[in-house]
Short mmCIF file of C-alpha atoms in Angstrom, two decimals:
data_model
loop_
_atom_site.label_atom_id
_atom_site.label_comp_id
_atom_site.label_asym_id
_atom_site.label_seq_id
_atom_site.Cartn_x
_atom_site.Cartn_y
_atom_site.Cartn_z
CA UNK A 141 11.30 6.14 14.99
CA UNK A 142 8.26 8.02 15.61
CA UNK A 143 4.86 6.34 15.03
CA UNK A 144 3.70 7.97 11.91
CA UNK A 145 0.11 6.84 11.31
CA UNK A 146 -2.91 8.64 12.73
CA UNK A 147 -4.85 5.66 13.97
CA UNK A 148 -8.80 4.66 14.60
CA UNK A 149 -9.49 1.73 16.85
CA UNK A 150 -11.29 -1.62 15.86
CA UNK A 151 -13.41 -2.90 18.80
CA UNK A 152 -10.87 -5.27 19.71
CA UNK A 153 -8.32 -2.67 20.08
CA UNK A 154 -6.55 -3.24 16.85
CA UNK A 155 -5.59 0.09 15.25
CA UNK A 156 -6.51 1.24 11.93
CA UNK A 157 -4.53 4.09 10.14
CA UNK A 158 -6.32 6.74 8.23
CA UNK A 159 -3.53 6.14 5.82
CA UNK A 160 -4.96 2.71 5.02
CA UNK A 161 -8.02 4.03 3.13
CA UNK A 162 -7.84 7.97 2.99
CA UNK A 163 -10.37 8.40 5.66
CA UNK A 164 -11.47 11.67 5.56
CA UNK A 165 -9.94 14.39 8.10
CA UNK A 166 -10.05 17.90 9.15
CA UNK A 167 -8.53 20.55 8.06
CA UNK A 168 -6.33 20.18 10.68
CA UNK A 169 -3.63 17.58 10.28
CA UNK A 170 -3.88 14.58 12.10
CA UNK A 171 -7.45 15.23 13.40
CA UNK A 172 -10.17 12.36 12.20
CA UNK A 173 -13.98 11.48 12.94
CA UNK A 174 -14.45 8.54 14.84
CA UNK A 175 -15.05 5.41 12.51
CA UNK A 176 -17.22 3.07 15.11
CA UNK A 177 -20.00 4.80 16.67
CA UNK A 178 -20.92 4.59 20.08
CA UNK A 179 -24.46 3.31 20.45
CA UNK A 180 -25.68 6.71 21.62
CA UNK A 181 -24.78 8.19 18.57
CA UNK A 182 -26.52 5.71 16.12
CA UNK A 183 -28.89 7.23 13.62
CA UNK A 184 -31.63 6.10 11.84
CA UNK A 185 -31.78 6.34 8.08
CA UNK A 186 -34.75 6.41 5.21
CA UNK A 187 -34.90 2.91 3.50
CA UNK A 188 -35.84 3.56 -0.17
CA UNK A 189 -35.18 0.81 -2.54
CA UNK A 190 -37.21 -1.88 -2.31
CA UNK A 191 -35.68 -5.48 -2.90
CA UNK A 192 -36.00 -6.99 -6.33
CA UNK A 193 -36.78 -10.45 -4.97
CA UNK A 194 -38.53 -10.83 -1.10
CA UNK A 195 -36.99 -13.56 0.63
CA UNK A 196 -35.28 -14.45 3.93
CA UNK A 197 -31.84 -14.08 5.05
CA UNK A 198 -31.33 -17.58 3.97
CA UNK A 199 -32.16 -16.65 0.25
CA UNK A 200 -28.33 -15.16 0.44
CA UNK A 201 -26.65 -18.48 0.78
CA UNK A 202 -26.21 -19.48 -2.58
CA UNK A 203 -24.12 -16.21 -3.06
CA UNK A 204 -22.44 -16.95 -0.21
CA UNK A 205 -21.99 -20.36 -1.26
CA UNK A 206 -20.60 -19.07 -4.79
CA UNK A 207 -18.42 -16.59 -3.54
CA UNK A 208 -16.69 -19.37 -1.42
CA UNK A 209 -16.12 -21.30 -4.46
CA UNK A 210 -15.05 -18.49 -6.83
CA UNK A 211 -12.42 -16.87 -3.61
CA UNK A 212 -11.00 -20.40 -3.24
CA UNK A 213 -7.03 -20.27 -3.01
CA UNK A 214 -6.21 -23.90 -2.33
CA UNK A 215 -2.52 -24.83 -2.53
CA UNK A 216 -2.53 -25.59 -6.46
CA UNK A 217 -3.89 -22.40 -7.09
CA UNK A 218 -1.40 -20.72 -5.12
CA UNK A 219 1.33 -22.56 -6.86
CA UNK A 220 0.08 -21.41 -9.92
CA UNK A 221 0.07 -17.97 -8.91
CA UNK A 222 3.67 -18.20 -7.58
CA UNK A 223 4.97 -19.50 -10.67
CA UNK A 224 2.86 -17.31 -13.11
CA UNK A 225 4.70 -14.09 -10.79
CA UNK A 226 8.14 -15.66 -11.23
CA UNK A 227 7.57 -16.17 -15.08
CA UNK A 228 6.11 -12.79 -15.54
CA UNK A 229 9.04 -11.18 -13.68
CA UNK A 230 11.53 -13.07 -16.45
CA UNK A 231 9.32 -11.98 -19.03
CA UNK A 232 9.57 -8.14 -18.09
CA UNK A 233 13.41 -8.41 -17.38
CA UNK A 234 13.93 -9.81 -20.85
CA UNK A 235 11.97 -6.69 -22.75
CA UNK A 236 9.71 -3.94 -22.24
CA UNK A 237 6.11 -4.59 -22.67
CA UNK A 238 6.90 -8.32 -22.87
CA UNK A 239 4.93 -8.95 -19.31
CA UNK A 240 1.92 -7.16 -17.19
CA UNK A 241 4.70 -6.72 -14.75
CA UNK A 242 7.11 -3.50 -16.13
CA UNK A 243 10.11 -4.55 -14.10
CA UNK A 244 11.58 -1.09 -13.62
CA UNK A 245 15.08 0.04 -12.91
CA UNK A 246 15.23 1.97 -9.78
CA UNK A 247 19.09 3.58 -10.45
CA UNK A 248 19.68 2.24 -6.56
CA UNK A 249 22.95 0.65 -6.93
CA UNK A 250 24.07 1.58 -3.31
CA UNK A 251 22.44 0.52 -0.19
CA UNK A 252 22.67 2.25 3.00
CA UNK A 253 25.53 1.25 5.16
CA UNK A 254 25.11 3.01 8.48
CA UNK A 255 28.04 5.55 7.71
CA UNK A 256 25.67 8.21 6.55
CA UNK A 257 25.73 11.60 8.04
CA UNK A 258 23.91 15.01 7.77
CA UNK A 259 20.49 16.43 7.62
CA UNK A 260 17.95 15.08 5.08
CA UNK A 261 14.52 15.36 3.93
CA UNK A 262 12.02 12.93 2.58
CA UNK A 263 8.69 13.54 0.62
CA UNK A 264 6.47 10.41 0.64
CA UNK A 265 3.58 10.86 -1.87
CA UNK A 266 1.62 7.41 -2.60
CA UNK A 267 -1.94 7.33 -1.14
CA UNK A 268 -4.82 9.72 -0.01
CA UNK A 269 -1.92 11.49 2.18
CA UNK A 270 1.37 12.96 2.03
CA UNK A 271 4.13 12.73 4.21
CA UNK A 272 7.13 15.12 4.83
CA UNK A 273 10.24 13.89 7.21
CA UNK A 274 13.38 15.12 8.41
CA UNK A 275 16.31 13.10 9.57
CA UNK A 276 19.51 13.70 11.39
CA UNK A 277 21.74 10.91 10.29
CA UNK A 278 24.66 10.53 12.62
CA UNK A 279 27.02 7.64 11.00
CA UNK A 280 27.72 4.25 12.26
CA UNK A 281 28.16 5.25 16.11
CA UNK A 282 24.62 7.40 16.13
CA UNK A 283 22.50 5.85 13.40
CA UNK A 284 19.45 8.03 13.32
CA UNK A 285 19.91 10.94 15.81
CA UNK A 286 16.61 12.48 15.45
CA UNK A 287 13.49 12.52 12.94
CA UNK A 288 10.50 14.38 12.77
CA UNK A 289 7.36 14.02 10.29
CA UNK A 290 4.14 15.40 9.29
CA UNK A 291 1.18 13.72 7.45
CA UNK A 292 -1.07 15.97 5.54
CA UNK A 293 -4.43 14.90 4.16
CA UNK A 294 -4.68 15.57 0.23
CA UNK A 295 -8.39 16.80 -0.81
CA UNK A 296 -10.52 14.78 -3.04
CA UNK A 297 -10.57 17.43 -5.65
CA UNK A 298 -6.97 17.82 -5.86
CA UNK A 299 -6.65 13.91 -6.59
CA UNK A 300 -8.47 14.51 -9.90
CA UNK A 301 -7.31 17.98 -10.32
CA UNK A 302 -4.25 19.36 -12.58
CA UNK A 303 -0.58 18.70 -12.18
CA UNK A 304 0.38 22.22 -11.02
CA UNK A 305 -2.55 22.38 -8.16
CA UNK A 306 -1.55 19.00 -6.65
CA UNK A 307 2.33 20.01 -6.69
CA UNK A 308 1.45 23.42 -5.60
CA UNK A 309 -0.38 21.85 -2.39
CA UNK A 310 2.67 19.59 -1.81
CA UNK A 311 5.31 22.11 -2.20
CA UNK A 312 3.08 24.66 0.33
CA UNK A 313 3.17 21.38 2.88
CA UNK A 314 6.76 20.84 2.61
CA UNK A 315 7.46 24.77 2.90
CA UNK A 316 5.44 25.06 6.01
CA UNK A 317 7.62 21.79 7.40
CA UNK A 318 10.80 23.28 6.61
CA UNK A 319 10.39 26.27 8.37
CA UNK A 320 9.63 24.76 11.65
CA UNK A 321 13.02 23.10 11.54
CA UNK A 322 14.33 23.34 15.18
CA UNK A 323 17.88 23.46 16.33
CA UNK A 324 18.51 19.95 16.94
CA UNK A 325 18.63 19.59 13.19
CA UNK A 326 22.04 20.73 11.61
CA UNK A 327 22.34 21.91 7.96
CA UNK A 328 26.31 22.75 7.33
CA UNK A 329 26.77 26.20 6.02
CA UNK A 330 26.83 26.69 2.33
CA UNK A 331 24.83 23.72 1.57
CA UNK A 332 21.19 23.34 -0.06
CA UNK A 333 18.94 21.07 1.82
CA UNK A 334 18.17 17.93 -0.07
CA UNK A 335 15.33 15.58 -0.34
CA UNK A 336 14.02 11.97 -1.26
CA UNK A 337 11.18 11.91 -3.11
CA UNK A 338 8.71 9.03 -2.47
CA UNK A 339 6.60 8.93 -5.52
CA UNK A 340 4.48 5.45 -5.33
CA UNK A 341 3.17 5.42 -8.88
CA UNK A 342 4.43 3.92 -11.99
CA UNK A 343 7.51 5.86 -13.42
CA UNK A 344 9.78 5.00 -15.89
CA UNK A 345 12.94 5.89 -13.83
CA UNK A 346 15.62 7.87 -16.18
CA UNK A 347 18.14 8.42 -13.33
CA UNK A 348 18.33 8.33 -9.49
CA UNK A 349 16.81 11.56 -9.23
CA UNK A 350 14.54 11.88 -12.73
CA UNK A 351 11.35 9.61 -13.71
CA UNK A 352 8.49 9.76 -16.08
CA UNK A 353 5.00 9.02 -14.87
CA UNK A 354 3.49 6.15 -16.51
CA UNK A 355 0.28 6.51 -15.32
CA UNK A 356 -1.63 7.38 -12.22
CA UNK A 357 -3.16 4.63 -9.93
CA UNK A 358 -4.98 3.99 -6.67
CA UNK A 359 -7.56 6.55 -7.34
CA UNK A 360 -5.65 9.30 -8.55
CA UNK A 361 -6.44 11.02 -12.09
CA UNK A 362 -4.22 14.02 -11.90
CA UNK A 363 -4.44 15.86 -15.61
CA UNK A 364 -1.36 16.59 -17.54
CA UNK A 365 1.16 14.57 -15.33
CA UNK A 366 1.46 11.43 -17.11
CA UNK A 367 4.52 11.23 -19.43
CA UNK A 368 6.35 14.33 -17.55
CA UNK A 369 9.11 14.25 -15.27
CA UNK A 370 7.66 14.20 -11.64
CA UNK A 371 10.90 15.61 -10.14
CA UNK A 372 10.60 18.48 -12.61
CA UNK A 373 7.16 19.03 -11.50
CA UNK A 374 8.21 18.92 -7.62
CA UNK A 375 10.82 21.45 -8.61
CA UNK A 376 8.80 23.91 -10.32
CA UNK A 377 6.44 23.98 -7.61
CA UNK A 378 9.06 24.45 -5.14
CA UNK A 379 10.50 27.15 -7.01
CA UNK A 380 7.02 29.07 -6.80
CA UNK A 381 6.96 28.50 -3.27
CA UNK A 382 10.76 30.47 -3.05
CA UNK A 383 12.07 27.42 -1.89
CA UNK A 384 15.90 26.29 -2.56
CA UNK A 385 16.16 22.22 -2.16
CA UNK A 386 17.41 19.64 -4.26
CA UNK A 387 15.87 16.28 -4.99
CA UNK A 388 18.58 13.72 -4.64
CA UNK A 389 16.90 10.43 -4.89
CA UNK A 390 13.39 9.62 -6.62
CA UNK A 391 12.32 6.33 -5.20
CA UNK A 392 8.90 4.53 -4.96
CA UNK A 393 7.75 3.20 -1.32
CA UNK A 394 8.64 -0.26 -2.20
CA UNK A 395 12.24 1.01 -2.71
CA UNK A 396 12.23 3.18 0.00
CA UNK A 397 11.12 0.29 2.44
CA UNK A 398 13.82 -1.78 1.26
CA UNK A 399 16.57 0.72 1.53
CA UNK A 400 15.10 1.61 5.15
CA UNK A 401 15.15 -1.84 6.21
CA UNK A 402 18.45 -2.72 5.03
CA UNK A 403 19.92 0.09 6.88
CA UNK A 404 19.37 -2.03 10.19
CA UNK A 405 19.32 -5.28 8.43
CA UNK A 406 21.67 -6.95 6.04
CA UNK A 407 19.65 -9.75 5.04
CA UNK A 408 16.67 -7.69 3.76
CA UNK A 409 16.10 -8.78 -0.04
CA UNK A 410 12.67 -8.08 -1.02
CA UNK A 411 10.24 -5.33 0.10
CA UNK A 412 6.59 -5.45 0.05
CA UNK A 413 3.86 -2.25 0.32
CA UNK A 414 0.39 -3.66 1.52
CA UNK A 415 -1.85 -0.35 1.98
CA UNK A 416 -4.12 1.72 -0.21
CA UNK A 417 -2.22 0.44 -3.10
CA UNK A 418 0.23 -2.38 -3.47
CA UNK A 419 3.75 -2.83 -4.92
CA UNK A 420 7.10 -5.04 -4.61
CA UNK A 421 10.70 -4.72 -5.48
CA UNK A 422 13.73 -6.78 -4.57
CA UNK A 423 17.51 -6.96 -5.14
CA UNK A 424 18.65 -8.15 -8.44
CA UNK A 425 22.26 -9.03 -10.30
CA UNK A 426 22.46 -6.83 -13.18
CA UNK A 427 23.58 -9.64 -15.24
CA UNK A 428 19.91 -11.15 -14.76
CA UNK A 429 18.62 -8.23 -16.65
CA UNK A 430 18.61 -8.96 -20.41
CA UNK A 431 17.01 -5.85 -21.62
CA UNK A 432 19.65 -3.76 -19.66
CA UNK A 433 23.01 -5.54 -20.89
CA UNK A 434 24.64 -2.38 -21.68
CA UNK A 435 24.19 -0.75 -18.18
CA UNK A 436 26.58 -1.74 -15.45
CA UNK A 437 26.70 -0.71 -11.97
CA UNK A 438 29.47 -0.47 -9.22
CA UNK A 439 28.11 -3.37 -7.20
CA UNK A 440 26.75 -5.28 -10.08
CA UNK A 441 23.34 -5.40 -8.18
CA UNK A 442 20.26 -3.07 -8.50
CA UNK A 443 16.68 -2.87 -7.03
CA UNK A 444 13.94 -3.62 -9.36
CA UNK A 445 10.64 -2.25 -8.69
CA UNK A 446 7.98 -4.81 -10.15
CA UNK A 447 4.88 -2.82 -10.01
CA UNK A 448 3.10 -5.97 -9.15
CA UNK A 449 -0.16 -4.37 -8.74
CA UNK A 450 -0.42 -4.92 -12.73
CA UNK A 451 0.25 -8.66 -12.52
CA UNK A 452 -3.09 -10.80 -13.65
CA UNK A 453 -2.35 -14.24 -14.38
CA UNK A 454 -4.54 -16.88 -13.02
CA UNK A 455 -6.31 -14.90 -10.48
CA UNK A 456 -9.43 -16.24 -8.91
CA UNK A 457 -11.85 -13.32 -9.56
CA UNK A 458 -15.82 -12.92 -9.08
CA UNK A 459 -18.21 -11.06 -11.07
CA UNK A 460 -18.10 -8.45 -8.40
CA UNK A 461 -14.37 -7.78 -9.16
CA UNK A 462 -15.15 -8.04 -12.98
CA UNK A 463 -18.10 -5.42 -12.35
CA UNK A 464 -15.77 -3.33 -10.01
CA UNK A 465 -12.94 -3.08 -12.73
CA UNK A 466 -15.18 -2.05 -15.53
CA UNK A 467 -16.60 0.80 -13.32
CA UNK A 468 -13.15 1.99 -12.25
CA UNK A 469 -11.05 4.93 -13.59
CA UNK A 470 -8.58 2.14 -15.11
CA UNK A 471 -10.63 -0.99 -16.41
CA UNK A 472 -8.39 -3.84 -17.02
CA UNK A 473 -5.23 -2.60 -14.88
CA UNK A 474 -4.13 -3.02 -11.74
CA UNK A 475 -5.91 -6.35 -11.30
CA UNK A 476 -3.84 -7.99 -8.77
CA UNK A 477 -3.89 -4.51 -6.77
CA UNK A 478 -7.74 -4.47 -7.03
CA UNK A 479 -7.67 -7.92 -5.28
CA UNK A 480 -5.24 -7.61 -2.53
CA UNK A 481 -5.30 -3.86 -1.51
CA UNK A 482 -6.75 -1.95 0.93
CA UNK A 483 -8.27 0.44 -1.54
CA UNK A 484 -10.59 -2.25 -2.86
CA UNK A 485 -11.54 -4.77 -0.21
CA UNK A 486 -14.32 -2.92 1.04
CA UNK A 487 -15.58 -2.11 -2.03
CA UNK A 488 -15.73 -5.84 -3.27
CA UNK A 489 -17.48 -6.62 0.34
CA UNK A 490 -20.09 -3.88 -0.68
CA UNK A 491 -20.76 -5.00 -3.87
CA UNK A 492 -21.74 -8.59 -2.54
CA UNK A 493 -23.63 -7.46 0.22
CA UNK A 494 -25.69 -5.58 -2.21
CA UNK A 495 -26.22 -8.40 -4.32
CA UNK A 496 -27.25 -10.09 -1.29
CA UNK A 497 -29.51 -7.75 0.08
CA UNK A 498 -31.36 -7.61 -3.50
CA UNK A 499 -32.44 -10.84 -4.11
CA UNK A 500 -33.02 -11.55 -0.20
CA UNK A 501 -34.11 -10.20 3.07
CA UNK A 502 -30.45 -9.91 4.46
CA UNK A 503 -31.33 -6.55 5.92
CA UNK A 504 -35.19 -6.71 5.99
CA UNK A 505 -37.65 -5.63 3.09
CA UNK A 506 -35.77 -2.90 1.94
CA UNK A 507 -31.98 -2.00 0.64
CA UNK A 508 -30.79 0.88 2.14
CA UNK A 509 -29.84 3.84 -0.48
CA UNK A 510 -25.92 4.35 1.06
CA UNK A 511 -25.31 0.25 0.16
CA UNK A 512 -25.43 1.70 -3.28
CA UNK A 513 -22.76 4.19 -2.93
CA UNK A 514 -19.36 2.86 -4.13
CA UNK A 515 -16.62 2.75 -1.72
CA UNK A 516 -18.72 3.53 1.19
CA UNK A 517 -17.86 0.74 3.07
CA UNK A 518 -14.18 0.96 3.54
CA UNK A 519 -11.46 -1.49 4.53
CA UNK A 520 -10.92 -0.14 8.00
CA UNK A 521 -14.95 -0.91 8.37
CA UNK A 522 -13.96 -4.58 7.45
CA UNK A 523 -11.48 -4.67 10.00
CA UNK A 524 -13.49 -3.66 12.87
CA UNK A 525 -16.24 -6.08 11.98
CA UNK A 526 -13.69 -8.84 11.61
CA UNK A 527 -12.65 -8.22 15.09
CA UNK A 528 -15.87 -8.49 16.49
CA UNK A 529 -16.22 -11.66 18.76
CA UNK A 530 -18.97 -10.98 20.66
CA UNK A 531 -22.00 -13.24 20.60
CA UNK A 532 -24.30 -11.01 18.72
CA UNK A 533 -21.70 -9.31 16.69
CA UNK A 534 -22.53 -5.83 18.07
CA UNK A 535 -19.66 -4.03 16.20
CA UNK A 536 -21.16 -5.53 12.81
CA UNK A 537 -24.20 -4.11 13.56
CA UNK A 538 -23.09 -0.81 14.50
CA UNK A 539 -20.85 -0.30 11.62
CA UNK A 540 -23.37 -1.58 9.19
CA UNK A 541 -26.02 1.10 10.70
CA UNK A 542 -23.24 4.02 10.56
CA UNK A 543 -21.96 3.57 7.25
CA UNK A 544 -24.42 1.93 5.18
CA UNK A 545 -27.59 2.86 6.89
CA UNK A 546 -28.74 -0.81 8.00
CA UNK A 547 -31.03 0.26 10.48
CA UNK A 548 -32.11 -3.57 11.59
CA UNK A 549 -30.07 -6.32 11.16
CA UNK A 550 -30.25 -10.02 12.68
CA UNK A 551 -27.84 -12.23 14.09
CA UNK A 552 -27.93 -14.30 10.95
CA UNK A 553 -27.34 -11.38 8.79
CA UNK A 554 -24.55 -10.31 10.65
CA UNK A 555 -22.84 -13.67 10.55
CA UNK A 556 -23.42 -13.54 6.78
CA UNK A 557 -21.56 -9.75 6.44
CA UNK A 558 -18.73 -11.02 8.93
CA UNK A 559 -18.51 -14.27 6.75
CA UNK A 560 -18.18 -11.93 3.46
CA UNK A 561 -15.47 -10.24 4.89
CA UNK A 562 -13.33 -13.17 5.89
CA UNK A 563 -13.76 -14.45 2.48
CA UNK A 564 -12.41 -11.59 0.55
CA UNK A 565 -10.03 -10.47 3.02
CA UNK A 566 -8.49 -14.46 3.10
CA UNK A 567 -8.30 -14.50 -0.62
CA UNK A 568 -6.27 -11.01 -0.53
CA UNK A 569 -3.85 -12.20 1.89
CA UNK A 570 -3.18 -15.84 0.59
CA UNK A 571 -2.82 -14.17 -2.99
CA UNK A 572 -0.31 -11.58 -1.53
CA UNK A 573 1.49 -14.45 0.06
CA UNK A 574 1.66 -16.24 -3.28
CA UNK A 575 3.23 -13.14 -4.82
CA UNK A 576 5.86 -12.93 -2.56
CA UNK A 577 6.84 -16.60 -2.84
CA UNK A 578 6.81 -15.93 -6.73
CA UNK A 579 9.64 -13.57 -6.24
CA UNK A 580 11.69 -15.60 -3.72
CA UNK A 581 11.38 -18.44 -6.13
CA UNK A 582 12.86 -16.27 -8.87
CA UNK A 583 15.82 -15.50 -7.03
CA UNK A 584 16.22 -19.04 -5.54
CA UNK A 585 16.20 -20.47 -9.14
CA UNK A 586 19.03 -17.72 -10.18
CA UNK A 587 21.06 -17.83 -7.15
CA UNK A 588 20.97 -21.51 -6.87
CA UNK A 589 19.85 -22.12 -3.42
CA UNK A 590 21.49 -18.69 -1.71
CA UNK A 591 17.91 -17.47 -0.88
CA UNK A 592 16.20 -20.53 0.81
CA UNK A 593 18.91 -21.95 2.34
CA UNK A 594 19.91 -19.05 4.48
CA UNK A 595 18.04 -16.11 6.57
CA UNK A 596 15.95 -14.11 3.97
CA UNK A 597 14.12 -11.05 5.27
CA UNK A 598 11.19 -9.78 3.41
CA UNK A 599 10.28 -6.45 4.62
CA UNK A 600 6.88 -5.13 4.70
CA UNK A 601 5.06 -1.91 5.24
CA UNK A 602 1.44 -0.24 4.72
CA UNK A 603 -1.51 0.26 6.72
CA UNK A 604 -3.22 -2.85 5.65
CA UNK A 605 -0.38 -5.25 6.67
CA UNK A 606 0.48 -3.67 9.51
CA UNK A 607 -3.13 -3.05 11.19
CA UNK A 608 -5.20 -5.99 9.68
CA UNK A 609 -4.25 -9.24 11.84
CA UNK A 610 -6.44 -11.71 9.82
CA UNK A 611 -5.21 -10.39 6.59
CA UNK A 612 -1.64 -10.60 7.99
CA UNK A 613 -2.29 -14.44 9.18
CA UNK A 614 -3.76 -15.37 5.63
CA UNK A 615 -0.53 -13.87 4.13
CA UNK A 616 1.90 -15.83 6.27
CA UNK A 617 -0.12 -19.14 6.18
CA UNK A 618 0.13 -18.66 2.17
CA UNK A 619 3.85 -18.26 2.64
CA UNK A 620 4.42 -21.56 4.83
CA UNK A 621 2.21 -23.63 2.97
CA UNK A 622 3.78 -22.92 -0.67
CA UNK A 623 7.69 -23.30 0.83
CA UNK A 624 6.97 -26.13 3.49
CA UNK A 625 7.87 -25.63 6.72
CA UNK A 626 11.77 -26.10 6.56
CA UNK A 627 12.21 -23.54 3.84
CA UNK A 628 9.68 -21.10 5.47
CA UNK A 629 11.90 -21.04 8.60
CA UNK A 630 14.54 -19.07 6.80
CA UNK A 631 12.09 -16.97 5.23
CA UNK A 632 11.42 -13.79 7.68
CA UNK A 633 8.40 -11.47 6.76
CA UNK A 634 8.99 -8.46 9.06
CA UNK A 635 7.06 -5.44 9.75
CA UNK A 636 9.17 -2.25 8.96
CA UNK A 637 7.32 0.83 10.00
CA UNK A 638 7.37 3.67 7.91
CA UNK A 639 10.77 2.20 6.08
CA UNK A 640 9.71 4.34 2.92
CA UNK A 641 10.47 7.55 4.51
CA UNK A 642 13.52 6.98 6.36
CA UNK A 643 14.69 4.82 3.40
CA UNK A 644 14.20 8.03 0.84
CA UNK A 645 16.19 10.16 3.02
CA UNK A 646 18.98 7.34 3.26
CA UNK A 647 19.09 7.30 -0.51
CA UNK A 648 19.25 11.15 -0.70
CA UNK A 649 22.30 10.77 1.44
CA UNK A 650 24.05 8.30 -0.49
CA UNK A 651 23.22 10.07 -3.67
CA UNK A 652 23.93 13.59 -2.01
CA UNK A 653 26.09 15.91 -4.15
CA UNK A 654 28.16 16.49 -1.10
CA UNK A 655 28.54 12.67 -0.16
CA UNK A 656 32.40 13.29 -0.70
CA UNK A 657 32.51 15.82 1.75
CA UNK A 658 31.02 13.77 4.57
#
């Protein structure tokens, strides 16, 4: 499979994708501005806001101590989170509206087998970029014969524009991509091109190829889409582009990732996305879904989309989380997502540093103006600072200068910044791990020992998980602590790079109107 993320590099050479948090791109697809400046390019900025309370760097220590306390995730807290996740899953399966977790039926009741053949497309919309992909499938013997993709950055104004504007932009990008289809991709004569549409926002699925948008998340606030069938929105935009394509499957990124990973490994039972936003899905028995007792599937199983970003029970929150939530476009919603996903980690750290700078001399006698700008500090910045193992934390100094205008910082101040990053990221990773264990616990209880007693794979995707080594480490440590050393040996947490794209194409193949002809 080809690489599908455009990368920035942390000082330690750990790659950071633009897709992790929508870093600005130029008009040319795939071009970007370097994240970490070289010393020669450091610029000095004006300091404007005087500290409300003068003091030394040490005056920030009480805030740091309180942050450690409020963000702590000892084993009893993790157990409570895992148990609450399992309980909320059951409540959401029992009745709509009975839980924070919507537990949405995906209408995917057949998973890839390797027999799939033909040319299929995938469109992946789930963050600050959208991706188009084509894949030639060759059946059991040849599997994925060839694949190509392109990634396009979505202009900020379209994320807050109209439905028609957003979908026209996406359809035009897809049209340009289809126009480049080469001879190595073969569409049988008389067939329409078919596409799997990965749409990674809360949708009330009504069939395998239709679904009503419940609400936008992850910083999107497009007007006029909520309550509409997103496949119809895409189809109308494709018609305006003069394109004759058929959407064969509508899935979210978690469902697509599970399908893509299952294509290669039959032990995959759960998929988790940790990138700009977050979500999880898993394979469920139909008879364990009370709210869908009248519905049957040929396999007796389906994939349930948990929409776990809305989980909120028992989370260890700080004043900084609560203030960020109040000022967000969706206050009171997506609390788990706001605690563990790539879009928000940098913003939480910024708020902590702003408070510290206001009550101490963390960055000298003044607070830089840019430190007051929401979301100016991004998760790739955190990762780059977190990798810095130099004696004087030089990368921390450079990033503080470039991103928030800190023209002078002492080694002690940089250590405090690094510790704040670690505290917020550690909490996020460990809570994500507890969420995974909650899903596995629910499955284990229902299957009476068939999950922890054998090899069970959790497929992971998303730039945050892939490119932030400390986050990944904290997540895995959390899972091991909760399950114990023996049971955790059977739970394989495995990165599935770009699984949602190939998974959507595979689901389009499974649900193709031509499938009986293959």
